[in-house]
mmCIF file with all atom_site columns, C-alpha atoms in Angstrom:
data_model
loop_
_atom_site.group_PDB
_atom_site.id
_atom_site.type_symbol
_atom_site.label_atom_id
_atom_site.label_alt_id
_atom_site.label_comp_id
_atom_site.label_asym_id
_atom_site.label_entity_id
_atom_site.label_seq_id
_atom_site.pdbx_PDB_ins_code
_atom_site.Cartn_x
_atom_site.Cartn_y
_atom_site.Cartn_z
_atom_site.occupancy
_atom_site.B_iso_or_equiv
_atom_site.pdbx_formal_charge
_atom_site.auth_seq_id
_atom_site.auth_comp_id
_atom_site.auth_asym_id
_atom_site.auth_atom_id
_atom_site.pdbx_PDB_model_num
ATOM 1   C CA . UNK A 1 1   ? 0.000   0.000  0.000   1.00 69.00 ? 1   UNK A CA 1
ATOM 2   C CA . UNK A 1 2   ? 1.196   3.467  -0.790  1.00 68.00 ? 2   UNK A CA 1
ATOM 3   C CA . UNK A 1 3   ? 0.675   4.708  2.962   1.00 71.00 ? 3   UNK A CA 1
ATOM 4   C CA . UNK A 1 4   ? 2.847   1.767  4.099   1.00 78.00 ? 4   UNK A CA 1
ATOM 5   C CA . UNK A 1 5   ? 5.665   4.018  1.970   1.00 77.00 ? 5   UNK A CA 1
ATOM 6   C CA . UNK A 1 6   ? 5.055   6.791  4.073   1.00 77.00 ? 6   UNK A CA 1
ATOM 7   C CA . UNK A 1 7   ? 6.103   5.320  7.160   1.00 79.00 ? 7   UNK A CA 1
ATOM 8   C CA . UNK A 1 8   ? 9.308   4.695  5.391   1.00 81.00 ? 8   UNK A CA 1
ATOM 9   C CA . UNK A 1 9   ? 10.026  8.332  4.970   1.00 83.00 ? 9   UNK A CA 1
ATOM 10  C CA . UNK A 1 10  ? 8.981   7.800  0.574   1.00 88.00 ? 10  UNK A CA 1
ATOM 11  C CA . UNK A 1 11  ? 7.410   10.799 -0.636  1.00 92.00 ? 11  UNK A CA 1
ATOM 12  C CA . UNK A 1 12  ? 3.811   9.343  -1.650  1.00 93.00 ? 12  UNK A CA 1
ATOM 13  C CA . UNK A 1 13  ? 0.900   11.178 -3.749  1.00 94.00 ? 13  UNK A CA 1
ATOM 14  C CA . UNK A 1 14  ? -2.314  9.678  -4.008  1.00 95.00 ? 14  UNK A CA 1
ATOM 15  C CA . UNK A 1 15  ? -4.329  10.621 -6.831  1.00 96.00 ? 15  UNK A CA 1
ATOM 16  C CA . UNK A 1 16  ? -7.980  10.814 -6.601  1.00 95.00 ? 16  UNK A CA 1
ATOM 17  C CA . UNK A 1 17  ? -9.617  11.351 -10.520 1.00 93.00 ? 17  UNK A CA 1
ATOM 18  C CA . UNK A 1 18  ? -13.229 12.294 -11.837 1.00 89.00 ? 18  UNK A CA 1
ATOM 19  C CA . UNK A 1 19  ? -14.723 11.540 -14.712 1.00 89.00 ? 19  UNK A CA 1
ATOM 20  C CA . UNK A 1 20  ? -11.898 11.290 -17.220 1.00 93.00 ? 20  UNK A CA 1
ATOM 21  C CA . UNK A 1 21  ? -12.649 12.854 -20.390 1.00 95.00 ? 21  UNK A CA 1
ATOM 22  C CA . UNK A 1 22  ? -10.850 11.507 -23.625 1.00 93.00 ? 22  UNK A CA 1
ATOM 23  C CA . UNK A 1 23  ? -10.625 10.315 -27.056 1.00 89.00 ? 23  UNK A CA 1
ATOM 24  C CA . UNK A 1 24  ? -11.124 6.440  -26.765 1.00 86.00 ? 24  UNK A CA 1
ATOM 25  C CA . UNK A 1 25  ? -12.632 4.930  -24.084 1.00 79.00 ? 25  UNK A CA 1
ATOM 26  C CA . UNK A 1 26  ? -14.354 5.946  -21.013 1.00 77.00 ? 26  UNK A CA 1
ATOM 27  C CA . UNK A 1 27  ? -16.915 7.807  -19.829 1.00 79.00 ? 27  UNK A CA 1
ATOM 28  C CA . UNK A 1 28  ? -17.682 10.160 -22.443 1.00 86.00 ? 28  UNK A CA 1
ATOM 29  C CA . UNK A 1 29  ? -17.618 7.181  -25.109 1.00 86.00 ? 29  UNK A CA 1
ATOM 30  C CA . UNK A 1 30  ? -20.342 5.764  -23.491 1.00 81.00 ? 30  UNK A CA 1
ATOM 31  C CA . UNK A 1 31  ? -22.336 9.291  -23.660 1.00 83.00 ? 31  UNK A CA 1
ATOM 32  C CA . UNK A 1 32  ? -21.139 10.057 -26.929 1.00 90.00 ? 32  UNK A CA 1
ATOM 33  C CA . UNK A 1 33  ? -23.617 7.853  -29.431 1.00 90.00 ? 33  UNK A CA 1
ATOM 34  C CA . UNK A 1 34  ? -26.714 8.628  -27.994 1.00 88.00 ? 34  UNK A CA 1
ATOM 35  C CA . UNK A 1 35  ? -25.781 12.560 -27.618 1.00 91.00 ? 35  UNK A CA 1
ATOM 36  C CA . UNK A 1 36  ? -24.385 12.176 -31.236 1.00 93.00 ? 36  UNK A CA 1
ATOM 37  C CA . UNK A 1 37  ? -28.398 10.670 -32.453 1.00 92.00 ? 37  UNK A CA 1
ATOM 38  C CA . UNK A 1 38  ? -29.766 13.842 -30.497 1.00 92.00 ? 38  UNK A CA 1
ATOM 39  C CA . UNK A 1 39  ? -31.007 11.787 -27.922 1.00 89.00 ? 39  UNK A CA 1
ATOM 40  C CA . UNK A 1 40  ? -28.525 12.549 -24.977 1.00 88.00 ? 40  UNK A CA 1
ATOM 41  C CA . UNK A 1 41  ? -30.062 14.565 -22.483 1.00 92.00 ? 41  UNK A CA 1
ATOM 42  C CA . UNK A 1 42  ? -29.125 14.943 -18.133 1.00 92.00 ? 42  UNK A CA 1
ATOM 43  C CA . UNK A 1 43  ? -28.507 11.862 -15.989 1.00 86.00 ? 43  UNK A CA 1
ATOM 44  C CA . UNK A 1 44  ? -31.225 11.191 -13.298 1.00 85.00 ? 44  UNK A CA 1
ATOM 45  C CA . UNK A 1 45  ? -32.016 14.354 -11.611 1.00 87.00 ? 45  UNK A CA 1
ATOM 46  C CA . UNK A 1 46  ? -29.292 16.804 -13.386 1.00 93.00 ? 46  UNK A CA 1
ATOM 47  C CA . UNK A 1 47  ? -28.075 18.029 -9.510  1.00 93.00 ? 47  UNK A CA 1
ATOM 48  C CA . UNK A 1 48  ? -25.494 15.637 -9.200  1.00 93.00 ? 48  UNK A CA 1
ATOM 49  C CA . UNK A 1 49  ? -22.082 17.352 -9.026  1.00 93.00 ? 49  UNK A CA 1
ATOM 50  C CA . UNK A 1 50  ? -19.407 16.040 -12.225 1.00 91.00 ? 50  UNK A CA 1
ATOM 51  C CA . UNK A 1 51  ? -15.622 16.639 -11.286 1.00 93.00 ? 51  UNK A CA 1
ATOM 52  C CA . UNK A 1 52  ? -14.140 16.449 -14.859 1.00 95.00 ? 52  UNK A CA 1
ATOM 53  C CA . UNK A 1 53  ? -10.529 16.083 -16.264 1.00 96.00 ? 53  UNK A CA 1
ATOM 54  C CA . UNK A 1 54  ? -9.124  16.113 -19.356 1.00 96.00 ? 54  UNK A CA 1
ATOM 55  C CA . UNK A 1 55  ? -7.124  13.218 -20.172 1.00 95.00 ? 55  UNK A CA 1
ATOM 56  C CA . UNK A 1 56  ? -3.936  15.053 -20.924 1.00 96.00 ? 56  UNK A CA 1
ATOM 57  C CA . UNK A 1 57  ? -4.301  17.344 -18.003 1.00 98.00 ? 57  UNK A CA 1
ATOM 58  C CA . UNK A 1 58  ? -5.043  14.104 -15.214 1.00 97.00 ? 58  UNK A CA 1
ATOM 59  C CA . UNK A 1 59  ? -1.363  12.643 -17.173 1.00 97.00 ? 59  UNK A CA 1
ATOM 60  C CA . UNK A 1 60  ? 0.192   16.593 -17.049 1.00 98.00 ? 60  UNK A CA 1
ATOM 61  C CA . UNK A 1 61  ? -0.964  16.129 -13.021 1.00 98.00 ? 61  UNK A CA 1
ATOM 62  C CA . UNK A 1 62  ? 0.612   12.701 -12.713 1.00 98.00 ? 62  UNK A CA 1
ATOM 63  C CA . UNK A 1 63  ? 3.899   14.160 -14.060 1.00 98.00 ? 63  UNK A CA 1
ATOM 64  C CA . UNK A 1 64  ? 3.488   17.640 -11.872 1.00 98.00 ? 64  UNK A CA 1
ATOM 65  C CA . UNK A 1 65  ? 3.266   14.583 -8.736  1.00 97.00 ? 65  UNK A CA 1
ATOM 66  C CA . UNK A 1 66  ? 6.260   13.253 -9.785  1.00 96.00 ? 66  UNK A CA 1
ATOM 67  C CA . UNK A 1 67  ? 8.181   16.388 -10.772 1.00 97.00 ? 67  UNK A CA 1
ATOM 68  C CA . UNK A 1 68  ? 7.359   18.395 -7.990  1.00 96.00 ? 68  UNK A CA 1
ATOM 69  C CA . UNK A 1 69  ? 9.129   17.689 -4.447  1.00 93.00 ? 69  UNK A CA 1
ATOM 70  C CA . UNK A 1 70  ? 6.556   19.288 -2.519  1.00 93.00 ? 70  UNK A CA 1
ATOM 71  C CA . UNK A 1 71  ? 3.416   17.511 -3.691  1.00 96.00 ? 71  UNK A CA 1
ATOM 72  C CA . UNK A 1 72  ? 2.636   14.978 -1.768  1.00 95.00 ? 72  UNK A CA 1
ATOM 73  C CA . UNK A 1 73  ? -0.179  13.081 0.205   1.00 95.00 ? 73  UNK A CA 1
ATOM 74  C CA . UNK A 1 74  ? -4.185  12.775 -1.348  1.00 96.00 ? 74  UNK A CA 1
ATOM 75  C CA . UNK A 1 75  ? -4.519  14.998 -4.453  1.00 97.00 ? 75  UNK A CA 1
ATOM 76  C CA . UNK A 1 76  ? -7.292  15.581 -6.844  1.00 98.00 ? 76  UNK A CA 1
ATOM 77  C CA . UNK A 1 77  ? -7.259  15.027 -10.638 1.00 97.00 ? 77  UNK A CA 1
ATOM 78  C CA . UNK A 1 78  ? -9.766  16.612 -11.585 1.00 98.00 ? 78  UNK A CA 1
ATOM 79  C CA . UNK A 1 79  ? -10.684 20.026 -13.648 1.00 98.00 ? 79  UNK A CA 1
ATOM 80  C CA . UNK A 1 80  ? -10.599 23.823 -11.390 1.00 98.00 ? 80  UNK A CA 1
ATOM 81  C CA . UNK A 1 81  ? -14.434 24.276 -12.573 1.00 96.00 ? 81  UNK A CA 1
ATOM 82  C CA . UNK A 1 82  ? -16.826 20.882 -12.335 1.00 96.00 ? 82  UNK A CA 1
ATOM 83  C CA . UNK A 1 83  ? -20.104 21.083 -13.428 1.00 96.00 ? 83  UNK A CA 1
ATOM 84  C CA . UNK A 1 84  ? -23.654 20.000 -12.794 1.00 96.00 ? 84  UNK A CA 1
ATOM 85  C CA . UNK A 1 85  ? -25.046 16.962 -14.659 1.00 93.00 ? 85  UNK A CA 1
ATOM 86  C CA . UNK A 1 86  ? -27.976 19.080 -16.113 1.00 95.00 ? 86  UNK A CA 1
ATOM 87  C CA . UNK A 1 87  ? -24.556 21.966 -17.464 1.00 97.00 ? 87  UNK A CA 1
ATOM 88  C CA . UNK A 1 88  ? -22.209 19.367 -18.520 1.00 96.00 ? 88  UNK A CA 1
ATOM 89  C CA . UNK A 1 89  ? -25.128 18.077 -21.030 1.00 95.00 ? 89  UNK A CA 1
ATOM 90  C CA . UNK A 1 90  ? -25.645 21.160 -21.801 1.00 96.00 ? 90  UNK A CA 1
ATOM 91  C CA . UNK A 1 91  ? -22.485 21.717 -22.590 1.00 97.00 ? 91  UNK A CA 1
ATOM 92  C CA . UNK A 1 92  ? -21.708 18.186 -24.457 1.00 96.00 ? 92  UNK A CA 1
ATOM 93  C CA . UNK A 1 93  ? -24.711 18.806 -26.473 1.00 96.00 ? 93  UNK A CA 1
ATOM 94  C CA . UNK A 1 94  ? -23.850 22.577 -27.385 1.00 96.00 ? 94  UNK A CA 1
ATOM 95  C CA . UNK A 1 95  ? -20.476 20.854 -28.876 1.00 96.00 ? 95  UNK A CA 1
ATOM 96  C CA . UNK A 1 96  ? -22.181 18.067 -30.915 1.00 96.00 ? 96  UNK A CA 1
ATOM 97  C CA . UNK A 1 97  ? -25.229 20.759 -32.005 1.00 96.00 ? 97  UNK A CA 1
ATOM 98  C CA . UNK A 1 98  ? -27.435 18.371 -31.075 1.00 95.00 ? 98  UNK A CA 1
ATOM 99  C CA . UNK A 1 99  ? -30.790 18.817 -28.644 1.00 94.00 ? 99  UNK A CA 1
ATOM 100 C CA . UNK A 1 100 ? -30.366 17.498 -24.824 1.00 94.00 ? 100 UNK A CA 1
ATOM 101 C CA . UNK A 1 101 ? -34.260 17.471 -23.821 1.00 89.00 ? 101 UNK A CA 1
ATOM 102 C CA . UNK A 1 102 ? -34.083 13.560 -23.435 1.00 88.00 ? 102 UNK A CA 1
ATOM 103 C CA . UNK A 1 103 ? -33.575 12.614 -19.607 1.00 88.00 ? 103 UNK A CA 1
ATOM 104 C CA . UNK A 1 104 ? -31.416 9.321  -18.920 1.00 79.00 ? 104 UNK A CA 1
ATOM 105 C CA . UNK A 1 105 ? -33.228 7.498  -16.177 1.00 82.00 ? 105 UNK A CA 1
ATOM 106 C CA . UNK A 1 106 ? -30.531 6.806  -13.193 1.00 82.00 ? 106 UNK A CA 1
ATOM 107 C CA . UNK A 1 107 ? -31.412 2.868  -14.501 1.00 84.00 ? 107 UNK A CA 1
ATOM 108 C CA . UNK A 1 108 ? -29.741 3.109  -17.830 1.00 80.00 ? 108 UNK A CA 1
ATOM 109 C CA . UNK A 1 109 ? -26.743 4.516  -16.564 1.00 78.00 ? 109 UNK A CA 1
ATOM 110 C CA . UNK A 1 110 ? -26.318 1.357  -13.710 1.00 81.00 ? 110 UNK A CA 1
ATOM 111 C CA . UNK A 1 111 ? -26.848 -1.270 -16.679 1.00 84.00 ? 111 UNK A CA 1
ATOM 112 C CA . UNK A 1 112 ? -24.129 0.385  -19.023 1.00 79.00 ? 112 UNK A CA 1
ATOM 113 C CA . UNK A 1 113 ? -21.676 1.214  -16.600 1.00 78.00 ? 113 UNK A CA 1
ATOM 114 C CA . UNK A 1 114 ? -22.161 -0.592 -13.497 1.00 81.00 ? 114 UNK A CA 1
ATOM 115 C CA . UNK A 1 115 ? -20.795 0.798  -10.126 1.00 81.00 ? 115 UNK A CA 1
ATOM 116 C CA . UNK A 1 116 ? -18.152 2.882  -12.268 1.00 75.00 ? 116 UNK A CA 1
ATOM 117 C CA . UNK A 1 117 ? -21.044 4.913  -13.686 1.00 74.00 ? 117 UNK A CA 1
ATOM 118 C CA . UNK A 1 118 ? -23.444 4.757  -10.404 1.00 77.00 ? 118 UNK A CA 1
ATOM 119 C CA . UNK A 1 119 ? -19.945 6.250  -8.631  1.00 74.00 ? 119 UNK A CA 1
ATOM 120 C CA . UNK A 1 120 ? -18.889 8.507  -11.145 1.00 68.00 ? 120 UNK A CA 1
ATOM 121 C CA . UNK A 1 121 ? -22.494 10.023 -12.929 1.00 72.00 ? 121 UNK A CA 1
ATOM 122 C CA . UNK A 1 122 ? -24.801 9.519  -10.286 1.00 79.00 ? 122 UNK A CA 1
ATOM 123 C CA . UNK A 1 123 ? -23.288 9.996  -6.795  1.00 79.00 ? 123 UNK A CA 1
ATOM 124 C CA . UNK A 1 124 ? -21.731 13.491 -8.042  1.00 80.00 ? 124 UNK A CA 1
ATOM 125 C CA . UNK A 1 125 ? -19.157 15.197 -5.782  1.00 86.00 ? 125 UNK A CA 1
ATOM 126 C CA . UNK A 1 126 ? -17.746 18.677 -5.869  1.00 93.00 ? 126 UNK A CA 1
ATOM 127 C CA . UNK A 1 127 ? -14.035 17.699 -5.959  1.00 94.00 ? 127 UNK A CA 1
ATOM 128 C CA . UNK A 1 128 ? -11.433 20.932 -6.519  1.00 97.00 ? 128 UNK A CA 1
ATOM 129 C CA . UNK A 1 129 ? -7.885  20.317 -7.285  1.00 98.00 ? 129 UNK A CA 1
ATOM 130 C CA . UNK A 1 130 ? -6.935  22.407 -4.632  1.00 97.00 ? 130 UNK A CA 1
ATOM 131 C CA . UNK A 1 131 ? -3.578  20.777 -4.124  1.00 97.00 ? 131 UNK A CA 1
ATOM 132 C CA . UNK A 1 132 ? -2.561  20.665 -7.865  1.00 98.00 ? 132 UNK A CA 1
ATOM 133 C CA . UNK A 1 133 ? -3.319  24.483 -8.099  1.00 98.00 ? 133 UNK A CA 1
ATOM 134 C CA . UNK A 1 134 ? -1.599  25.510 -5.139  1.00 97.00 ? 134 UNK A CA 1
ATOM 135 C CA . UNK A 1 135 ? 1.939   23.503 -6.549  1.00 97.00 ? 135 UNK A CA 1
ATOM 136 C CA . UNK A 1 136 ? 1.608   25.425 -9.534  1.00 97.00 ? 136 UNK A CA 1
ATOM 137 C CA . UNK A 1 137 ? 0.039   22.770 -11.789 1.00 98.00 ? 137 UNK A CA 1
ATOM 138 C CA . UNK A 1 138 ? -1.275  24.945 -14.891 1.00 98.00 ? 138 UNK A CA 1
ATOM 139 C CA . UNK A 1 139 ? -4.443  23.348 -16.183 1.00 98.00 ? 139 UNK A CA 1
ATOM 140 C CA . UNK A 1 140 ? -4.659  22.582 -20.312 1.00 98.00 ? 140 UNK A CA 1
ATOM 141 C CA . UNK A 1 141 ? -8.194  22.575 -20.360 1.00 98.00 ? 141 UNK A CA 1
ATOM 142 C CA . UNK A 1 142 ? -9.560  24.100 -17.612 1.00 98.00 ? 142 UNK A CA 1
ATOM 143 C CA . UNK A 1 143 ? -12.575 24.783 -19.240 1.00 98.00 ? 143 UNK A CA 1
ATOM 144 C CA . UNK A 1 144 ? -15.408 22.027 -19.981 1.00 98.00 ? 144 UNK A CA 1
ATOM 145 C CA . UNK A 1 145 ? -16.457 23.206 -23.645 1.00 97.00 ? 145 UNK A CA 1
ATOM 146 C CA . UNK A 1 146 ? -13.159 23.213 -24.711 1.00 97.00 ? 146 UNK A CA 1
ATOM 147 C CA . UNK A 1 147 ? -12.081 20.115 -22.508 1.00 97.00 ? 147 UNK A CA 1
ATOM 148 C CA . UNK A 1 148 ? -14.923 18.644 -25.090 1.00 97.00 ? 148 UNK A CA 1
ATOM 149 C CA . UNK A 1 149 ? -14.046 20.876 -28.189 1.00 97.00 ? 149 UNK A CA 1
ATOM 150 C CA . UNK A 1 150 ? -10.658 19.252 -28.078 1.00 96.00 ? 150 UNK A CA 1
ATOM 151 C CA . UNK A 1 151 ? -11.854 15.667 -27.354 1.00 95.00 ? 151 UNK A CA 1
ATOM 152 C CA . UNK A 1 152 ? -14.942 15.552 -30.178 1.00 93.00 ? 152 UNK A CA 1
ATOM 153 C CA . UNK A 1 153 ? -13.519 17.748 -33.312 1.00 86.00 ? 153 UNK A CA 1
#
């Protein structure tokens, strides 16, 4: 266990990540098609909080943990602004041009994903990357739309 290094005087970061936005694979590929038909619309009740991160920014934090001497302990990945369920499909469908008046029932989401999606899209916590900003990580995409503008075109 990483703690276990602590004891032994190892510098240790633990790295706690949102919902990981990138090119192939998760989250947002399993959002993408039915966004993409104009059928995407928010995820059970649209309140639940949606820390973000850009795949090359949660690798550009994972470097910034290795880099930097004075990071060290629990630390976020995720984006400086997350977003409700009900803005980030807002925002996904803005990018695609597509409607987003179709709810996904908190059901759907549990048989495509499992606990990963029931975790990560329905549970929704406010998570800052306090720690990464105050170490003088500098964010690529701090900014959902073009997080998503990047990802998508």
């Amino acid at each position: 266990m990483a703690v276990e290094a602590e004891t032994l005087g190892i510098r240790t970061c633990l790295l706690r990540t949102g919902v990981v936005l990138g090119k192939n694979g998760g989250a947002l590929s399993k959002m993408l098609p039915p966004f993409k038909l104009g059928l995407g619309g928010k995820i059970g009740s649209g309140k639940q909080w949606m820390s973000w991160i850009h795949l090359d920014d949660l690798v550009g934090i994972i470097l910034h943990c290795i880099v930097n001497e004075e990071v060290k302990g629990a630390i976020n990945g995720t984006a400086p602004e997350p977003k409700t369920n009900t803005d980030f499909t807002q925002a996904l469908g803005q990018v695609l041009n597509r409607p987003t008046v179709l709810p996904m029932p908190a059901f759907v989401i549990k048989l495509l994903m499992g606990n990963m999606g029931e975790e990560l899209l329905l549970a929704g916590k406010k998570i800052l990357p306090a720690k990464a900003l105050a170490t003088g990580y500098v964010f690529k995409y701090p900014e959902l739309e073009t997080a998503l503008i990047d990802i998508i075109t």
